[in-house]
mmCIF file of C-alpha atoms and ligand atoms in Angstrom:
data_model
loop_
_atom_site.group_PDB
_atom_site.id
_atom_site.type_symbol
_atom_site.label_atom_id
_atom_site.label_comp_id
_atom_site.label_asym_id
_atom_site.label_seq_id
_atom_site.Cartn_x
_atom_site.Cartn_y
_atom_site.Cartn_z
ATOM 1 C CA MET H 533 -38.526 -3.102 2.703
ATOM 2 C CA SER H 534 -41.206 -0.710 4.000
ATOM 3 C CA GLN H 535 -44.746 -0.641 2.592
ATOM 4 C CA GLU H 536 -44.225 2.938 1.333
ATOM 5 C CA ILE H 537 -41.048 2.114 -0.619
ATOM 6 C CA ASN H 538 -42.779 -0.935 -2.097
ATOM 7 C CA THR H 539 -45.742 1.079 -3.428
ATOM 8 C CA PRO H 540 -45.875 2.241 -7.052
ATOM 9 C CA LYS H 541 -46.906 5.821 -7.835
ATOM 10 C CA GLY H 542 -50.182 6.256 -9.717
ATOM 11 C CA GLN H 543 -52.593 3.776 -11.232
ATOM 12 C CA LEU H 544 -51.886 0.473 -12.965
ATOM 13 C CA LEU H 545 -52.076 1.240 -16.695
ATOM 14 C CA LEU H 546 -50.580 -1.848 -18.351
ATOM 15 C CA ARG H 547 -49.514 -5.349 -17.357
ATOM 16 C CA THR H 548 -47.613 -7.784 -19.565
ATOM 17 C CA LEU H 549 -45.013 -10.560 -19.616
ATOM 18 C CA ALA H 550 -41.337 -10.173 -20.621
ATOM 19 C CA MET H 551 -40.707 -12.725 -23.395
ATOM 20 C CA PRO H 552 -37.499 -14.218 -24.894
ATOM 21 C CA ALA H 553 -38.060 -12.279 -28.163
ATOM 22 C CA ASP H 554 -37.631 -9.003 -26.208
ATOM 23 C CA THR H 555 -34.077 -9.657 -24.989
ATOM 24 C CA ASN H 556 -30.874 -7.718 -25.639
ATOM 25 C CA ALA H 557 -27.377 -9.128 -26.291
ATOM 26 C CA ASN H 558 -26.943 -9.809 -22.533
ATOM 27 C CA GLY H 559 -30.054 -11.955 -22.378
ATOM 28 C CA ASP H 560 -31.949 -9.382 -20.293
ATOM 29 C CA ILE H 561 -34.935 -7.428 -21.563
ATOM 30 C CA PHE H 562 -34.127 -4.754 -24.181
ATOM 31 C CA GLY H 563 -34.535 -1.150 -22.973
ATOM 32 C CA GLY H 564 -36.359 -0.211 -26.169
ATOM 33 C CA TRP H 565 -39.070 -2.745 -25.387
ATOM 34 C CA ILE H 566 -39.492 -1.248 -21.903
ATOM 35 C CA MET H 567 -39.748 2.254 -23.431
ATOM 36 C CA SER H 568 -42.403 0.982 -25.797
ATOM 37 C CA GLN H 569 -44.452 -0.403 -22.877
ATOM 38 C CA LEU H 570 -44.080 2.946 -21.065
ATOM 39 C CA ASP H 571 -45.232 4.836 -24.156
ATOM 40 C CA LEU H 572 -48.294 2.601 -24.463
ATOM 41 C CA ALA H 573 -49.111 2.949 -20.753
ATOM 42 C CA GLY H 574 -48.740 6.742 -20.737
ATOM 43 C CA GLY H 575 -50.666 6.966 -24.010
ATOM 44 C CA ILE H 576 -53.629 5.123 -22.468
ATOM 45 C CA LEU H 577 -53.801 7.650 -19.610
ATOM 46 C CA ALA H 578 -53.277 10.655 -21.929
ATOM 47 C CA LYS H 579 -56.087 9.413 -24.199
ATOM 48 C CA GLU H 580 -58.431 9.069 -21.233
ATOM 49 C CA ILE H 581 -57.565 12.509 -19.830
ATOM 50 C CA SER H 582 -57.942 14.312 -23.160
ATOM 51 C CA SER H 583 -60.880 12.202 -24.416
ATOM 52 C CA GLY H 584 -59.413 11.627 -27.861
ATOM 53 C CA ARG H 585 -56.363 11.215 -30.072
ATOM 54 C CA ILE H 586 -52.919 11.928 -28.682
ATOM 55 C CA VAL H 587 -49.289 11.726 -29.802
ATOM 56 C CA THR H 588 -46.083 11.389 -27.832
ATOM 57 C CA VAL H 589 -44.121 14.629 -28.217
ATOM 58 C CA SER H 590 -41.093 14.002 -25.959
ATOM 59 C CA VAL H 591 -39.554 12.012 -23.141
ATOM 60 C CA SER H 592 -38.222 14.307 -20.399
ATOM 61 C CA SER H 593 -36.403 11.605 -18.475
ATOM 62 C CA ILE H 594 -35.970 7.872 -18.233
ATOM 63 C CA THR H 595 -33.876 5.840 -15.796
ATOM 64 C CA PHE H 596 -33.330 2.103 -15.924
ATOM 65 C CA LYS H 597 -32.623 1.068 -12.330
ATOM 66 C CA LYS H 598 -32.507 -2.718 -12.555
ATOM 67 C CA PRO H 599 -32.547 -5.300 -15.358
ATOM 68 C CA VAL H 600 -35.790 -7.035 -16.343
ATOM 69 C CA ARG H 601 -35.563 -10.797 -16.881
ATOM 70 C CA VAL H 602 -37.448 -13.122 -19.221
ATOM 71 C CA GLY H 603 -40.593 -14.348 -17.450
ATOM 72 C CA ASP H 604 -40.955 -11.274 -15.222
ATOM 73 C CA VAL H 605 -44.460 -9.833 -14.931
ATOM 74 C CA VAL H 606 -44.041 -6.211 -16.041
ATOM 75 C CA CYS H 607 -46.444 -3.599 -14.634
ATOM 76 C CA CYS H 608 -46.544 0.054 -15.757
ATOM 77 C CA TYR H 609 -48.021 2.601 -13.339
ATOM 78 C CA GLY H 610 -48.557 6.277 -14.018
ATOM 79 C CA GLU H 611 -50.074 9.566 -13.001
ATOM 80 C CA CYS H 612 -50.574 12.859 -14.786
ATOM 81 C CA THR H 613 -48.460 15.601 -13.199
ATOM 82 C CA ARG H 614 -49.231 18.475 -15.589
ATOM 83 C CA ILE H 615 -52.017 19.432 -17.969
ATOM 84 C CA GLY H 616 -51.294 22.400 -20.247
ATOM 85 C CA ARG H 617 -53.450 23.897 -22.996
ATOM 86 C CA THR H 618 -52.899 20.937 -25.354
ATOM 87 C CA SER H 619 -50.176 18.887 -23.648
ATOM 88 C CA MET H 620 -49.824 16.560 -20.666
ATOM 89 C CA SER H 621 -46.867 15.232 -18.666
ATOM 90 C CA ILE H 622 -47.154 11.753 -17.205
ATOM 91 C CA ASP H 623 -44.849 10.250 -14.598
ATOM 92 C CA LEU H 624 -44.438 6.534 -15.179
ATOM 93 C CA GLU H 625 -42.905 3.661 -13.235
ATOM 94 C CA VAL H 626 -42.211 0.081 -14.266
ATOM 95 C CA TRP H 627 -42.368 -2.556 -11.549
ATOM 96 C CA VAL H 628 -41.683 -6.247 -11.934
ATOM 97 C CA LYS H 629 -42.857 -9.282 -10.068
ATOM 98 C CA PRO H 630 -40.268 -12.006 -10.695
ATOM 99 C CA VAL H 631 -41.750 -15.475 -11.016
ATOM 100 C CA LYS H 632 -39.584 -18.040 -9.205
ATOM 101 C CA GLU H 633 -39.949 -21.781 -8.877
ATOM 102 C CA HIS H 634 -41.425 -21.365 -5.415
ATOM 103 C CA GLY H 635 -43.941 -18.609 -6.170
ATOM 104 C CA LEU H 636 -43.841 -14.841 -6.615
ATOM 105 C CA GLU H 637 -41.104 -12.680 -5.094
ATOM 106 C CA ASP H 638 -41.806 -9.144 -3.810
ATOM 107 C CA ARG H 639 -42.272 -6.619 -6.587
ATOM 108 C CA PHE H 640 -39.677 -3.903 -7.157
ATOM 109 C CA MET H 641 -39.252 -0.839 -9.377
ATOM 110 C CA VAL H 642 -36.978 -1.218 -12.411
ATOM 111 C CA CYS H 643 -37.531 2.021 -14.315
ATOM 112 C CA ASP H 644 -39.050 5.486 -14.004
ATOM 113 C CA ALA H 645 -39.732 8.089 -16.653
ATOM 114 C CA THR H 646 -41.665 11.194 -17.634
ATOM 115 C CA PHE H 647 -43.416 11.153 -21.013
ATOM 116 C CA ASN H 648 -45.141 14.137 -22.648
ATOM 117 C CA TYR H 649 -48.195 13.846 -24.901
ATOM 118 C CA VAL H 650 -50.142 16.311 -27.043
ATOM 119 C CA ALA H 651 -53.873 16.019 -27.732
ATOM 120 C CA ILE H 652 -54.457 16.243 -31.493
ATOM 121 C CA ASP H 653 -57.449 16.703 -33.783
ATOM 122 C CA ALA H 654 -58.293 14.714 -36.932
ATOM 123 C CA GLU H 655 -55.683 16.709 -38.907
ATOM 124 C CA GLY H 656 -52.940 15.927 -36.366
ATOM 125 C CA LYS H 657 -52.897 19.520 -35.046
ATOM 126 C CA PRO H 658 -52.797 20.259 -31.295
ATOM 127 C CA ARG H 659 -56.303 20.557 -29.810
ATOM 128 C CA PRO H 660 -57.196 22.126 -26.457
ATOM 129 C CA ILE H 661 -57.793 19.718 -23.580
ATOM 130 C CA GLN H 662 -61.221 20.391 -22.058
HETATM 131 C C1 COA K 153 -46.787 16.953 -31.200
HETATM 132 C C2 COA K 153 -47.154 17.905 -32.330
HETATM 133 C C3 COA K 153 -48.627 17.669 -32.735
HETATM 134 C C4 COA K 153 -46.995 19.324 -31.800
HETATM 135 O O1 COA K 153 -47.282 20.181 -32.847
HETATM 136 P P1 COA K 153 -46.705 21.704 -32.808
HETATM 137 O O2 COA K 153 -47.352 22.449 -33.919
HETATM 138 O O3 COA K 153 -45.226 21.658 -32.733
HETATM 139 O O4 COA K 153 -47.327 22.188 -31.438
HETATM 140 P P2 COA K 153 -47.073 23.465 -30.558
HETATM 141 O O5 COA K 153 -45.730 24.072 -30.736
HETATM 142 O O6 COA K 153 -48.286 24.340 -30.740
HETATM 143 O O7 COA K 153 -47.119 22.813 -29.086
HETATM 144 C C5 COA K 153 -48.247 22.103 -28.651
HETATM 145 C C6 COA K 153 -48.009 21.691 -27.229
HETATM 146 O O8 COA K 153 -46.929 20.757 -27.192
HETATM 147 C C7 COA K 153 -45.955 21.191 -26.256
HETATM 148 N N1 COA K 153 -44.653 20.763 -26.714
HETATM 149 C C8 COA K 153 -44.078 21.012 -27.906
HETATM 150 N N2 COA K 153 -42.861 20.442 -27.958
HETATM 151 C C9 COA K 153 -42.676 19.827 -26.770
HETATM 152 C C10 COA K 153 -41.620 19.064 -26.213
HETATM 153 N N3 COA K 153 -40.489 18.819 -26.884
HETATM 154 N N4 COA K 153 -41.783 18.570 -24.962
HETATM 155 C C11 COA K 153 -42.912 18.795 -24.259
HETATM 156 N N5 COA K 153 -43.958 19.527 -24.732
HETATM 157 C C12 COA K 153 -43.822 20.025 -25.976
HETATM 158 C C13 COA K 153 -46.078 22.715 -26.229
HETATM 159 O O9 COA K 153 -45.546 23.249 -25.048
HETATM 160 C C14 COA K 153 -47.590 22.849 -26.313
HETATM 161 O O10 COA K 153 -48.149 22.574 -25.029
HETATM 162 P P3 COA K 153 -49.396 23.438 -24.407
HETATM 163 O O11 COA K 153 -50.416 23.620 -25.501
HETATM 164 O O12 COA K 153 -49.927 22.572 -23.311
HETATM 165 O O13 COA K 153 -48.823 24.717 -23.930
HETATM 166 C C15 COA K 153 -46.212 17.710 -33.579
HETATM 167 O O14 COA K 153 -44.906 18.140 -33.223
HETATM 168 C C16 COA K 153 -46.170 16.269 -34.037
HETATM 169 O O15 COA K 153 -47.097 15.803 -34.699
HETATM 170 N N6 COA K 153 -45.103 15.539 -33.693
HETATM 171 C C17 COA K 153 -44.977 14.116 -34.056
HETATM 172 C C18 COA K 153 -45.622 13.260 -32.951
HETATM 173 C C19 COA K 153 -45.406 11.806 -33.202
HETATM 174 O O16 COA K 153 -45.459 11.343 -34.328
HETATM 175 N N7 COA K 153 -45.145 11.068 -32.124
HETATM 176 C C20 COA K 153 -44.777 9.704 -32.197
HETATM 177 C C21 COA K 153 -43.325 9.639 -32.377
HETATM 178 S S1 COA K 153 -42.668 8.057 -32.132
#
């Protein structure tokens, strides 16, 4: 696998561990849990960019490419691709580093998505991003 293909897009926003409580009926990690991690990761970046409160307004796309297993180290990367008057679009990728008996395997991408956030004021109304 080339270096370029093995490189996540954007900055590391969140890193966590896939636990048994997060599994689906197949014993792999539940897609809803992965979406929740993506939302948190994108929300961190949106908060930083807009210097304040934000809400998730929509998810433009999400693709689950490979299953995540219990014990995998889950890393969410992201970059802002659009800043509007009050909204932002953030491209996100989830990469995992499987932990095997004989050390760490190469990381690989398991999911990509685009989440949209709106900067809000104290009343929950859209506020302009400076
Ligand atoms: C997000 C929210 C504040 C927007 O309020 P609104 O009065 O509908 O806002 P507006 O129509 O003025 O749109 C505000 C911005 O959001 C964008 N927007 C609205 N709907 C959108 C959608 N479905 N996808 C992407 N962007 C959207 C608009 O284009 C606009 O962007 P801009 O200012 O950069 O041009 C409001 O809908 C809300 O509070 N939603 C609930 C959010 C929430 O609870 N999220 C967690 C859910 S789990």
